[in-house]
Each structure stands twice: as structure tokens, then as C-alpha cells.
Short mmCIF file of C-alpha atoms in Angstrom, two decimals:
data_model
loop_
_atom_site.label_atom_id
_atom_site.label_comp_id
_atom_site.label_asym_id
_atom_site.label_seq_id
_atom_site.Cartn_x
_atom_site.Cartn_y
_atom_site.Cartn_z
CA LYS L 1 117.80 -3.90 -114.92
CA ALA L 2 116.59 -5.94 -111.97
CA GLY L 3 112.98 -5.52 -110.88
CA VAL L 4 111.50 -5.18 -107.44
CA THR L 5 112.57 -8.09 -105.25
CA GLN L 6 110.53 -9.28 -102.31
CA THR L 7 111.70 -11.88 -99.84
CA PRO L 8 110.66 -14.36 -98.78
CA ARG L 9 108.12 -15.44 -101.41
CA TYR L 10 106.20 -17.65 -99.00
CA LEU L 11 105.93 -17.67 -95.24
CA ILE L 12 103.93 -19.64 -92.69
CA LYS L 13 103.66 -18.26 -89.17
CA THR L 14 101.68 -19.04 -86.05
CA ARG L 15 99.20 -16.69 -84.40
CA GLY L 16 100.92 -14.36 -81.98
CA GLN L 17 104.27 -14.46 -83.74
CA GLN L 18 105.79 -11.56 -85.58
CA VAL L 19 107.10 -11.40 -89.12
CA THR L 20 109.40 -9.19 -91.18
CA LEU L 21 109.10 -8.88 -94.94
CA SER L 22 111.72 -7.32 -97.17
CA CYS L 23 111.53 -5.31 -100.38
CA SER L 24 114.42 -4.22 -102.58
CA PRO L 25 113.30 -1.55 -105.05
CA ILE L 26 114.56 -0.96 -108.54
CA SER L 27 117.92 0.76 -108.51
CA GLY L 28 117.45 4.53 -108.38
CA HIS L 29 113.89 4.36 -107.04
CA ARG L 30 113.51 6.10 -103.70
CA SER L 31 109.80 5.60 -103.14
CA VAL L 32 108.56 2.29 -101.81
CA SER L 33 104.93 1.44 -101.05
CA TRP L 34 103.37 -1.60 -99.42
CA TYR L 35 99.96 -3.14 -100.09
CA GLN L 36 97.98 -6.00 -98.59
CA GLN L 37 95.91 -8.12 -100.96
CA THR L 38 93.19 -10.45 -99.68
CA PRO L 39 90.26 -12.07 -101.50
CA GLY L 40 87.75 -10.22 -99.35
CA GLN L 41 89.27 -6.75 -99.17
CA GLY L 42 91.18 -6.50 -102.44
CA LEU L 43 94.28 -4.34 -102.59
CA GLN L 44 94.71 -2.06 -99.60
CA PHE L 45 97.42 0.55 -99.12
CA LEU L 46 99.61 0.03 -96.05
CA PHE L 47 102.26 2.74 -96.19
CA GLU L 48 104.74 4.60 -98.36
CA TYR L 49 108.35 5.50 -97.70
CA PHE L 50 110.52 8.04 -99.45
CA SER L 51 114.13 8.68 -98.52
CA GLU L 52 113.81 6.78 -95.24
CA THR L 53 110.71 8.72 -94.15
CA GLN L 54 107.20 7.38 -93.92
CA ARG L 55 105.11 9.79 -95.98
CA ASN L 56 101.73 8.15 -95.90
CA LYS L 57 99.99 5.43 -93.95
CA GLY L 58 96.85 3.48 -94.67
CA ASN L 59 94.16 2.47 -92.23
CA PHE L 60 95.87 -0.45 -90.51
CA PRO L 61 96.47 -1.11 -86.81
CA GLY L 62 99.75 -0.26 -85.13
CA ARG L 63 100.82 -3.90 -85.35
CA PHE L 64 101.81 -3.08 -88.91
CA SER L 65 104.97 -1.04 -89.18
CA GLY L 66 107.74 -0.44 -91.63
CA ARG L 67 110.98 1.30 -92.30
CA GLN L 68 113.27 2.24 -95.14
CA PHE L 69 117.03 2.14 -95.18
CA SER L 70 119.50 4.51 -96.77
CA ASN L 71 119.83 2.21 -99.79
CA SER L 72 116.03 2.47 -100.27
CA ARG L 73 115.41 -1.14 -99.25
CA SER L 74 112.32 -1.40 -97.12
CA GLU L 75 111.00 -3.79 -94.51
CA MET L 76 107.57 -4.18 -93.07
CA ASN L 77 106.87 -5.84 -89.75
CA VAL L 78 103.69 -7.33 -88.41
CA SER L 79 103.59 -8.14 -84.72
CA THR L 80 101.18 -10.37 -82.81
CA LEU L 81 99.97 -12.04 -85.98
CA GLU L 82 96.28 -12.79 -86.39
CA LEU L 83 94.62 -15.27 -88.75
CA GLY L 84 93.23 -12.33 -90.70
CA ASP L 85 96.72 -11.16 -91.56
CA SER L 86 97.02 -14.02 -94.03
CA ALA L 87 97.44 -12.27 -97.35
CA LEU L 88 99.67 -11.47 -100.28
CA TYR L 89 101.85 -8.49 -99.38
CA LEU L 90 102.97 -6.48 -102.37
CA CYS L 91 105.71 -3.91 -102.55
CA ALA L 92 106.00 -1.28 -105.26
CA SER L 93 108.85 1.06 -106.09
CA SER L 94 108.25 4.14 -108.15
CA ARG L 95 109.93 6.93 -109.98
CA GLY L 96 108.55 9.54 -112.33
CA GLY L 97 104.96 8.59 -111.66
CA GLU L 98 105.10 4.93 -112.54
CA ALA L 99 105.01 2.05 -110.07
CA PHE L 100 106.66 -1.32 -110.47
CA PHE L 101 105.49 -4.17 -108.30
CA GLY L 102 107.31 -7.13 -106.87
CA GLN L 103 105.99 -10.68 -106.94
CA GLY L 104 104.78 -10.40 -103.39
CA THR L 105 105.19 -12.37 -100.20
CA ARG L 106 102.42 -14.86 -99.47
CA LEU L 107 101.94 -14.92 -95.68
CA THR L 108 99.85 -17.65 -94.12
CA VAL L 109 99.01 -17.43 -90.42
CA VAL L 110 97.92 -20.68 -88.78
CA ALA B 1 86.52 11.90 -102.89
CA GLN B 2 88.04 9.35 -105.17
CA SER B 3 86.46 6.03 -105.96
CA VAL B 4 86.82 3.36 -108.61
CA THR B 5 84.13 0.98 -109.80
CA GLN B 6 84.86 -2.01 -111.97
CA LEU B 7 81.47 -2.97 -113.21
CA ASP B 8 82.14 -6.67 -113.73
CA SER B 9 83.83 -8.89 -111.18
CA HIS B 10 84.27 -11.58 -113.81
CA VAL B 11 84.36 -11.52 -117.61
CA SER B 12 84.57 -14.57 -119.84
CA VAL B 13 85.37 -14.35 -123.56
CA SER B 14 86.30 -16.80 -126.29
CA GLU B 15 89.79 -16.74 -127.71
CA GLY B 16 89.96 -14.39 -130.69
CA THR B 17 86.96 -12.27 -129.63
CA PRO B 18 87.10 -8.71 -128.30
CA VAL B 19 87.70 -7.90 -124.65
CA LEU B 20 85.97 -5.08 -122.77
CA LEU B 21 86.70 -4.45 -119.09
CA ARG B 22 84.76 -1.55 -117.67
CA CYS B 23 85.96 1.04 -115.19
CA ASN B 24 84.23 4.14 -113.87
CA TYR B 25 85.80 6.58 -111.49
CA SER B 26 84.97 9.62 -109.46
CA SER B 27 87.51 12.29 -108.66
CA SER B 28 87.48 15.86 -107.46
CA TYR B 29 90.39 16.77 -109.69
CA SER B 30 91.84 15.72 -113.00
CA PRO B 31 92.98 12.24 -112.17
CA SER B 32 95.66 9.97 -113.48
CA LEU B 33 94.28 6.58 -114.44
CA PHE B 34 95.99 3.24 -114.79
CA TRP B 35 95.28 -0.36 -115.63
CA TYR B 36 97.35 -3.09 -114.01
CA VAL B 37 97.28 -6.81 -114.72
CA GLN B 38 98.04 -9.58 -112.26
CA HIS B 39 98.63 -13.12 -113.45
CA PRO B 40 98.21 -15.97 -110.95
CA ASN B 41 100.86 -15.93 -108.25
CA LYS B 42 102.53 -12.91 -109.81
CA GLY B 43 102.91 -9.25 -108.90
CA LEU B 44 101.12 -6.42 -110.68
CA GLN B 45 102.26 -5.22 -114.08
CA LEU B 46 101.40 -1.82 -115.55
CA LEU B 47 99.37 -2.20 -118.75
CA LEU B 48 98.84 1.45 -119.57
CA LYS B 49 98.35 4.88 -118.03
CA TYR B 50 96.50 8.11 -118.73
CA THR B 51 97.99 11.32 -117.39
CA SER B 52 96.10 14.12 -119.21
CA ALA B 53 97.72 13.63 -122.60
CA ALA B 54 95.94 11.77 -125.43
CA THR B 55 92.58 10.36 -124.37
CA LEU B 56 93.16 7.10 -126.24
CA VAL B 57 95.99 5.29 -124.55
CA LYS B 58 97.78 2.30 -126.00
CA GLY B 59 99.41 -0.19 -123.70
CA ILE B 60 101.29 -3.44 -123.84
CA ASN B 61 100.04 -6.70 -125.36
CA GLY B 62 97.54 -4.97 -127.65
CA PHE B 63 95.45 -3.39 -124.91
CA GLU B 64 94.17 0.14 -125.07
CA ALA B 65 91.88 2.36 -123.03
CA GLU B 66 89.95 5.52 -123.70
CA PHE B 67 89.52 8.28 -121.15
CA LYS B 68 86.02 9.77 -121.38
CA LYS B 69 85.65 12.64 -118.96
CA SER B 70 81.95 13.17 -119.70
CA GLU B 71 81.23 9.56 -118.79
CA THR B 72 83.92 9.34 -116.08
CA SER B 73 85.03 6.10 -117.66
CA PHE B 74 88.32 4.45 -118.54
CA HIS B 75 87.36 1.15 -120.14
CA LEU B 76 90.03 -1.33 -121.20
CA THR B 77 89.73 -3.04 -124.58
CA LYS B 78 91.56 -5.49 -126.80
CA PRO B 79 90.41 -6.48 -130.30
CA SER B 80 91.24 -10.17 -129.99
CA ALA B 81 91.68 -12.12 -126.76
CA HIS B 82 94.55 -14.53 -126.31
CA MET B 83 94.74 -17.36 -123.81
CA SER B 84 97.61 -15.58 -122.06
CA ASP B 85 95.31 -12.64 -121.28
CA ALA B 86 93.53 -14.65 -118.58
CA ALA B 87 94.34 -12.74 -115.39
CA GLU B 88 93.03 -10.24 -112.86
CA TYR B 89 92.81 -6.62 -114.03
CA PHE B 90 92.80 -3.59 -111.76
CA CYS B 91 91.72 -0.08 -112.62
CA VAL B 92 93.52 2.54 -110.54
CA VAL B 93 92.86 6.24 -110.01
CA SER B 94 95.22 8.73 -108.47
CA GLU B 95 95.06 12.42 -107.78
CA GLY B 96 98.65 12.75 -106.68
CA TRP B 97 100.47 9.95 -108.41
CA LYS B 98 103.68 11.78 -108.93
CA THR B 99 104.07 13.00 -105.39
CA SER B 100 102.14 10.83 -103.02
CA TYR B 101 100.54 7.43 -102.74
CA ASP B 102 97.93 8.23 -100.17
CA LYS B 103 95.37 9.08 -102.82
CA VAL B 104 95.78 6.03 -104.99
CA ILE B 105 92.68 3.88 -105.11
CA PHE B 106 92.56 0.43 -106.60
CA GLY B 107 89.34 -0.93 -108.06
CA PRO B 108 88.11 -4.31 -106.82
CA GLY B 109 89.44 -6.08 -109.88
CA THR B 110 87.95 -7.95 -112.83
CA SER B 111 88.87 -11.56 -113.42
CA LEU B 112 89.19 -12.31 -117.13
CA SER B 113 88.76 -15.87 -118.38
CA VAL B 114 89.55 -16.81 -121.96
CA ILE B 115 87.85 -19.88 -123.38
CA PRO B 116 89.69 -21.83 -126.07
#
């Protein structure tokens, strides 16, 4: 079966712009989580969605937001981009206690 | 409170020699423990998991880990390193894995290099 799909794979944006990243979970998985990975901070939890509801949120500013649709696909949005938002954004879908990660979206803010 | 310590930020081994990646954790409850591997420009792949069953856990690609409660450790081992094992490895602890992701903590990662 298909894995977790994240689009786009690479993105270059300018400071002050906004960006939307997409994550399609494995079929049948209703839980989707987002992580930010940077060389300095490692992997940091952003938020988790289950059945269209945000269940948990990490310690990130309000510029970071997300949502989940009825088909379990999820999007995350970052507004007013800053240079420090440059990172690999990973999405994971889970079921039965095991998480499967996508390849990530590499965001570069210039 | 949960925390995860990966004692080595970088490990270098020769091909064919054993691999040991160390992980220590702290948890208020009986945790679930995981090892994930990330190859360059790839997502994370689950290597193995411990969820209060057998303390010696076997994973993919010949890796295994032993849960030692008395030492609060969950070290990852492999008898013989292969060039394809070169990657970043993350130890993960969770106290609510099956219901919530707000208590999942990733370790800082250990970069494994394999020398031909």
C-alpha cells in the first residue's frame, strides 16, 4: 500500500511570505502528526490531528497552524515566514501505536 | 518528566564490525521505546519498538535492542555493520504512544558512519 506522501518535496520562499505543506497519510490512518527538523534543534513536535481535530500542539508560535480534512489529509501553514523557519518538515501517520513518516518537505526561506 | 539521551552524537565503525548506539531515557511511567533511522534526504523509518513485551527486541536489517529497566537504557546493536547502515538514528520514548503524541520525545540523534 502507498506510504505517507508529502508535497511539495522542496520549496523556496521569501521572508514574510506564507506557505502551505500537504500530507496524505496511509489509507485507513486517522492520526497525522507534524514535526520540524533542523540541525540545531533536532526533531520538534508541531501538532497532531485525529479525525479533523487538533489533539495536541507543540511549543511553536501562532504563525504555525494546521488542519485535517475528512479524508485524513492534513495541511500545515506557516505565515510571515522567517529565516529560522528553514527546515525539513516531516509528517507521520499512525495507527495501532506505530508511526510511518513521509519523506518530508524541505523548506528554505531566503 | 520524559527525556531521552543519546550518548554519542557521532559513531564511526568499520564495515563488518559491531555497532552500538547508546540511548538512556527517563520516564515517570512504563514507557514505550523506539528506534528510527533516517537516511540522507529521506523520512524516518521505524527500526524496532519495545512496548512492555520481550525485553530483547529484534528489528529490521539485523538490528536489535535490549530494554534494561534497571539501567534505564535501550541501546541499539548490530553484529556486523554494512555500508548501507550509514544514517542518522533516533531513540524515541513515549508514555502515551497509542493515544497521544504530545508525550513523544525524540533523542538528539546519533550519526553513524561506516568505513569501508
